PDB file of C-alpha atoms in Angstrom:
ATOM      1  CA  MET F  16     137.960 -16.381 135.436  1.00 51.00           C
ATOM      2  CA  LEU F  17     135.128 -14.135 134.205  1.00 54.00           C
ATOM      3  CA  PRO F  18     132.518 -15.637 131.902  1.00 54.00           C
ATOM      4  CA  ASN F  19     132.625 -14.703 128.120  1.00 55.00           C
ATOM      5  CA  LEU F  20     129.576 -12.410 127.807  1.00 54.00           C
ATOM      6  CA  PHE F  21     128.174 -11.594 124.434  1.00 50.00           C
ATOM      7  CA  THR F  22     125.418  -9.110 123.645  1.00 47.00           C
ATOM      8  CA  HIS F  23     121.870  -9.928 122.608  1.00 45.00           C
ATOM      9  CA  ASN F  24     119.728  -7.027 121.492  1.00 42.00           C
ATOM     10  CA  ALA F  25     122.168  -4.619 123.028  1.00 44.00           C
ATOM     11  CA  THR F  26     124.045  -1.685 121.524  1.00 51.00           C
ATOM     12  CA  LEU F  27     127.423  -1.482 123.313  1.00 69.00           C
ATOM     13  CA  GLY F  28     128.424   2.100 124.111  1.00 84.00           C
ATOM     14  CA  SER F  29     129.594   3.793 127.237  1.00 87.00           C
ATOM     15  CA  ALA F  30     128.679   3.737 130.841  1.00 91.00           C
ATOM     16  CA  LEU F  31     128.819   6.622 133.410  1.00 91.00           C
ATOM     17  CA  VAL F  32     130.745   5.697 136.561  1.00 92.00           C
ATOM     18  CA  LEU F  33     129.641   7.252 139.866  1.00 93.00           C
ATOM     19  CA  ASN F  34     131.767   7.410 142.865  1.00 93.00           C
ATOM     20  CA  GLN F  35     130.381   5.787 146.052  1.00 95.00           C
ATOM     21  CA  SER F  36     129.007   9.267 146.898  1.00 92.00           C
ATOM     22  CA  TYR F  37     127.104   9.301 143.633  1.00 91.00           C
ATOM     23  CA  GLU F  38     129.436  11.933 142.141  1.00 87.00           C
ATOM     24  CA  PRO F  39     130.180  11.440 138.439  1.00 87.00           C
ATOM     25  CA  LEU F  40     133.696  10.140 137.956  1.00 86.00           C
ATOM     26  CA  CYS F  41     134.244   9.113 134.315  1.00 84.00           C
ATOM     27  CA  VAL F  42     132.848   7.380 131.263  1.00 86.00           C
ATOM     28  CA  ILE F  43     134.066   3.931 130.445  1.00 89.00           C
ATOM     29  CA  PRO F  44     133.107   1.268 127.795  1.00 91.00           C
ATOM     30  CA  VAL F  45     130.091  -0.951 128.772  1.00 91.00           C
ATOM     31  CA  LYS F  46     132.429  -4.001 128.639  1.00 90.00           C
ATOM     32  CA  ARG F  47     134.628  -2.425 131.293  1.00 94.00           C
ATOM     33  CA  ALA F  48     131.480  -1.585 133.354  1.00 94.00           C
ATOM     34  CA  ALA F  49     130.436  -5.249 133.111  1.00 93.00           C
ATOM     35  CA  VAL F  50     133.819  -6.311 134.601  1.00 94.00           C
ATOM     36  CA  LEU F  51     133.295  -3.988 137.440  1.00 96.00           C
ATOM     37  CA  LEU F  52     129.950  -5.555 138.007  1.00 94.00           C
ATOM     38  CA  LEU F  53     131.089  -9.106 137.746  1.00 93.00           C
ATOM     39  CA  THR F  54     134.001  -8.491 140.144  1.00 95.00           C
ATOM     40  CA  ARG F  55     131.606  -6.907 142.578  1.00 95.00           C
ATOM     41  CA  LYS F  56     133.568  -3.592 142.487  1.00 97.00           C
ATOM     42  CA  ALA F  57     130.417  -1.713 141.413  1.00 97.00           C
ATOM     43  CA  GLU F  58     126.625  -1.953 141.249  1.00 96.00           C
ATOM     44  CA  THR F  59     124.080  -1.034 138.481  1.00 95.00           C
ATOM     45  CA  VAL F  60     122.318   2.179 139.145  1.00 95.00           C
ATOM     46  CA  THR F  61     120.567   2.639 135.795  1.00 92.00           C
ATOM     47  CA  PRO F  62     120.326  -0.300 133.158  1.00 91.00           C
ATOM     48  CA  GLY F  63     120.691   0.472 129.563  1.00 88.00           C
ATOM     49  CA  ASP F  64     118.967  -1.305 126.674  1.00 85.00           C
ATOM     50  CA  GLY F  65     119.470  -5.078 126.043  1.00 87.00           C
ATOM     51  CA  PHE F  66     121.388  -7.694 127.945  1.00 88.00           C
ATOM     52  CA  LEU F  67     124.903  -9.181 128.364  1.00 88.00           C
ATOM     53  CA  ARG F  68     124.568 -12.989 128.252  1.00 86.00           C
ATOM     54  CA  SER F  69     126.725 -16.020 128.700  1.00 84.00           C
ATOM     55  CA  GLU F  70     125.901 -19.705 129.192  1.00 85.00           C
ATOM     56  CA  THR F  71     125.505 -19.145 132.935  1.00 87.00           C
ATOM     57  CA  MET F  72     124.647 -15.433 133.307  1.00 85.00           C
ATOM     58  CA  HIS F  73     122.301 -12.902 132.127  1.00 86.00           C
ATOM     59  CA  ILE F  74     122.726  -9.250 133.133  1.00 88.00           C
ATOM     60  CA  PRO F  75     121.274  -5.942 131.873  1.00 90.00           C
ATOM     61  CA  VAL F  76     123.643  -3.639 130.011  1.00 91.00           C
ATOM     62  CA  PRO F  77     124.809  -1.004 132.524  1.00 93.00           C
ATOM     63  CA  SER F  78     124.167   2.663 131.619  1.00 92.00           C
ATOM     64  CA  VAL F  79     125.200   4.097 135.015  1.00 94.00           C
ATOM     65  CA  VAL F  80     127.246   2.102 137.646  1.00 96.00           C
ATOM     66  CA  ARG F  81     128.292   3.123 141.235  1.00 97.00           C
ATOM     67  CA  LEU F  82     131.515   2.093 142.750  1.00 97.00           C
ATOM     68  CA  ASN F  83     131.322   0.195 146.041  1.00 97.00           C
ATOM     69  CA  ARG F  84     134.348   2.009 147.439  1.00 96.00           C
ATOM     70  CA  TYR F  85     134.993   5.664 147.483  1.00 95.00           C
ATOM     71  CA  VAL F  86     137.714   6.902 145.039  1.00 91.00           C
ATOM     72  CA  PRO F  87     139.376  10.255 146.028  1.00 89.00           C
ATOM     73  CA  ILE F  88     139.592  12.508 143.007  1.00 77.00           C
ATOM     74  CA  PRO F  89     141.758  15.529 142.334  1.00 68.00           C
ATOM     75  CA  ARG F  90     140.054  18.864 142.190  1.00 64.00           C
ATOM     76  CA  GLN F  91     142.548  20.780 140.055  1.00 60.00           C
ATOM     77  CA  VAL F  92     141.577  22.011 136.618  1.00 58.00           C
ATOM     78  CA  GLY F  93     144.466  23.239 134.406  1.00 62.00           C
ATOM     79  CA  SER F  94     144.772  27.039 133.944  1.00 66.00           C
ATOM     80  CA  SER F  95     144.954  26.762 130.194  1.00 80.00           C
ATOM     81  CA  PRO F  96     141.765  25.761 128.504  1.00 86.00           C
ATOM     82  CA  SER F  97     141.650  23.151 125.865  1.00 84.00           C
ATOM     83  CA  ARG F  98     139.243  23.258 122.845  1.00 87.00           C
ATOM     84  CA  ARG F  99     137.585  20.095 123.958  1.00 82.00           C
ATOM     85  CA  GLY F 100     137.455  21.314 127.615  1.00 83.00           C
ATOM     86  CA  VAL F 101     135.727  24.470 126.395  1.00 88.00           C
ATOM     87  CA  PHE F 102     133.113  22.501 124.444  1.00 87.00           C
ATOM     88  CA  ALA F 103     132.452  20.215 127.343  1.00 81.00           C
ATOM     89  CA  ARG F 104     131.935  23.111 129.791  1.00 84.00           C
ATOM     90  CA  ASP F 105     129.614  24.946 127.345  1.00 88.00           C
ATOM     91  CA  ASP F 106     127.689  21.779 126.485  1.00 84.00           C
ATOM     92  CA  TRP F 107     128.817  21.995 122.800  1.00 87.00           C
ATOM     93  CA  ARG F 108     126.393  25.018 122.278  1.00 91.00           C
ATOM     94  CA  CYS F 109     127.196  28.584 121.193  1.00 95.00           C
ATOM     95  CA  VAL F 110     127.060  30.847 124.115  1.00 95.00           C
ATOM     96  CA  TYR F 111     125.840  33.714 121.845  1.00 95.00           C
ATOM     97  CA  CYS F 112     122.898  31.966 119.974  1.00 94.00           C
ATOM     98  CA  ASN F 113     122.658  28.405 121.456  1.00 93.00           C
ATOM     99  CA  ALA F 114     123.396  26.793 118.113  1.00 95.00           C
ATOM    100  CA  SER F 115     125.905  23.861 117.808  1.00 94.00           C
ATOM    101  CA  ALA F 116     129.384  25.135 118.595  1.00 94.00           C
ATOM    102  CA  GLU F 117     132.085  24.606 116.059  1.00 94.00           C
ATOM    103  CA  THR F 118     134.813  27.049 117.208  1.00 95.00           C
ATOM    104  CA  ILE F 119     136.048  28.730 120.366  1.00 95.00           C
ATOM    105  CA  ASP F 120     135.966  32.567 120.805  1.00 96.00           C
ATOM    106  CA  HIS F 121     137.810  34.965 123.025  1.00 95.00           C
ATOM    107  CA  VAL F 122     135.300  37.221 124.783  1.00 95.00           C
ATOM    108  CA  VAL F 123     137.920  40.004 124.969  1.00 95.00           C
ATOM    109  CA  PRO F 124     139.649  39.520 121.608  1.00 95.00           C
ATOM    110  CA  ARG F 125     143.318  38.600 121.971  1.00 93.00           C
ATOM    111  CA  SER F 126     144.209  41.583 119.579  1.00 93.00           C
ATOM    112  CA  ARG F 127     142.742  43.777 122.368  1.00 93.00           C
ATOM    113  CA  GLY F 128     144.708  42.197 125.222  1.00 93.00           C
ATOM    114  CA  GLY F 129     142.353  39.332 126.089  1.00 93.00           C
ATOM    115  CA  THR F 130     143.892  36.194 127.478  1.00 92.00           C
ATOM    116  CA  HIS F 131     143.606  32.576 126.739  1.00 93.00           C
ATOM    117  CA  THR F 132     142.003  31.607 130.086  1.00 92.00           C
ATOM    118  CA  TRP F 133     138.916  29.839 131.146  1.00 90.00           C
ATOM    119  CA  ASP F 134     137.165  33.113 132.002  1.00 91.00           C
ATOM    120  CA  ASN F 135     137.799  34.558 128.502  1.00 94.00           C
ATOM    121  CA  VAL F 136     137.177  31.611 126.105  1.00 95.00           C
ATOM    122  CA  VAL F 137     133.734  30.359 125.121  1.00 96.00           C
ATOM    123  CA  ALA F 138     132.313  27.957 122.645  1.00 95.00           C
ATOM    124  CA  ALA F 139     130.814  29.580 119.527  1.00 96.00           C
ATOM    125  CA  CYS F 140     129.184  28.697 116.230  1.00 96.00           C
ATOM    126  CA  ALA F 141     131.070  29.841 113.018  1.00 96.00           C
ATOM    127  CA  PRO F 142     128.541  32.538 112.120  1.00 96.00           C
ATOM    128  CA  CYS F 143     128.587  34.174 115.553  1.00 95.00           C
ATOM    129  CA  ASN F 144     132.450  33.873 115.746  1.00 95.00           C
ATOM    130  CA  HIS F 145     132.744  35.552 112.279  1.00 95.00           C
ATOM    131  CA  ARG F 146     130.223  38.331 113.121  1.00 95.00           C
ATOM    132  CA  LYS F 147     131.968  39.041 116.476  1.00 94.00           C
ATOM    133  CA  SER F 148     135.386  39.082 114.814  1.00 92.00           C
ATOM    134  CA  ASP F 149     137.738  41.274 116.944  1.00 93.00           C
ATOM    135  CA  LYS F 150     135.010  43.287 118.470  1.00 94.00           C
ATOM    136  CA  THR F 151     134.034  43.437 122.082  1.00 93.00           C
ATOM    137  CA  LEU F 152     130.583  42.465 123.298  1.00 93.00           C
ATOM    138  CA  ALA F 153     129.750  46.015 124.283  1.00 93.00           C
ATOM    139  CA  GLU F 154     130.478  47.163 120.629  1.00 94.00           C
ATOM    140  CA  LEU F 155     128.017  44.617 119.344  1.00 94.00           C
ATOM    141  CA  GLY F 156     125.475  45.048 122.011  1.00 94.00           C
ATOM    142  CA  TRP F 157     125.786  41.453 122.914  1.00 93.00           C
ATOM    143  CA  ARG F 158     125.589  39.904 126.340  1.00 92.00           C
ATOM    144  CA  LEU F 159     126.745  36.576 127.753  1.00 92.00           C
ATOM    145  CA  PRO F 160     124.086  34.330 129.337  1.00 91.00           C
ATOM    146  CA  ARG F 161     126.477  33.290 132.011  1.00 88.00           C
ATOM    147  CA  VAL F 162     130.096  34.226 133.099  1.00 89.00           C
ATOM    148  CA  PRO F 163     132.654  31.755 131.712  1.00 91.00           C
ATOM    149  CA  ARG F 164     134.337  29.895 134.591  1.00 86.00           C
ATOM    150  CA  PRO F 165     136.754  27.017 134.834  1.00 83.00           C
ATOM    151  CA  PRO F 166     134.725  23.649 134.410  1.00 75.00           C
ATOM    152  CA  SER F 167     134.399  21.268 137.213  1.00 67.00           C
ATOM    153  CA  GLY F 168     136.699  18.263 137.136  1.00 64.00           C
ATOM    154  CA  TRP F 169     133.922  15.885 136.186  1.00 62.00           C
ATOM    155  CA  GLN F 170     133.129  17.793 133.026  1.00 61.00           C
ATOM    156  CA  LEU F 171     136.658  17.010 131.775  1.00 60.00           C
ATOM    157  CA  ARG F 172     136.975  13.472 132.972  1.00 59.00           C
ATOM    158  CA  GLY F 173     135.837  10.701 130.608  1.00 51.00           C
ATOM    159  CA  PHE F 174     134.016  12.747 127.990  1.00 55.00           C
ATOM    160  CA  ARG F 175     136.896  12.799 125.574  1.00 48.00           C
ATOM    161  CA  GLY F 176     135.297  10.763 122.739  1.00 48.00           C
ATOM    162  CA  GLN F 177     131.770  11.842 123.234  1.00 54.00           C
ATOM    163  CA  ARG F 178     130.093  15.098 122.098  1.00 54.00           C
ATOM    164  CA  ARG F 179     126.962  14.680 124.161  1.00 64.00           C
ATOM    165  CA  PRO F 180     126.344  12.648 127.318  1.00 70.00           C
ATOM    166  CA  ASP F 181     123.803   9.832 127.153  1.00 78.00           C
ATOM    167  CA  PRO F 182     120.272  11.083 128.047  1.00 80.00           C
ATOM    168  CA  ALA F 183     120.075   8.307 130.785  1.00 82.00           C
ATOM    169  CA  TRP F 184     122.995  10.178 132.592  1.00 83.00           C
ATOM    170  CA  GLU F 185     121.373  13.512 132.847  1.00 77.00           C
ATOM    171  CA  ALA F 186     119.925  12.878 136.319  1.00 81.00           C
ATOM    172  CA  TRP F 187     123.464  12.219 137.596  1.00 80.00           C
ATOM    173  CA  LEU F 188     125.184  15.198 135.979  1.00 74.00           C
ATOM    174  CA  PRO F 189     125.172  18.444 138.036  1.00 68.00           C
ATOM    175  CA  ARG F 190     125.197  20.733 135.032  1.00 56.00           C
ATOM    176  CA  HIS F 191     121.574  19.743 134.279  1.00 40.00           C
ATOM    177  CA  GLY F 192     120.575  21.162 137.679  1.00 38.00           C
ATOM    178  CA  LYS F 193     119.036  17.914 138.944  1.00 37.00           C
ATOM    179  CA  GLU F 194     121.050  16.825 142.007  1.00 38.00           C
ATOM    180  CA  ARG F 195     120.088  13.372 142.652  1.00 38.00           C
ATOM    181  CA  ALA F 196     118.901  12.432 146.198  1.00 38.00           C
ATOM    182  CA  ARG F 197     121.531  10.216 147.897  1.00 37.00           C
ATOM    183  CA  LEU F 198     120.411   6.633 148.147  1.00 38.00           C
ATOM    184  CA  SER F 199     121.465   4.528 151.018  1.00 33.00           C
TER     185      SER F 199
END
């Protein structure tokens, strides 16, 4: 039976789970991450703030954990984009002005034959979406900073309840361009 851990000076939140290969898998509650650590199914890669304590144990709150066994993951992303998926792919930022995104926009408006697919839907702030209306980018003289593509699977796994990843996770998330060296 696992000890009853309670927190001391800790803010319980979420922990990033990495596969054995250091690939991001999902986000789980800190309590679940602690269970993975106590059952020796994972190891702490980056500790968070505070500690989990019981009468006999004292462990740092995990922020990033790595599984001890490799878990194969599916590589398929659905063909129809979800609102949440578009926001996660575009980092909750407007692709036109980089403000906080509130809406989604069709690059080629649906009224002009645009489709509701990953390569035609982007995150946008309300003012830019309103300004663009049913016009094309060429008519407005606007350009996209990057071509919209389907998100990678890790972008959609586990970020359901969170608008932004924990800053401690940035080194482990590929979109930040910081591929972590593989540790042995």
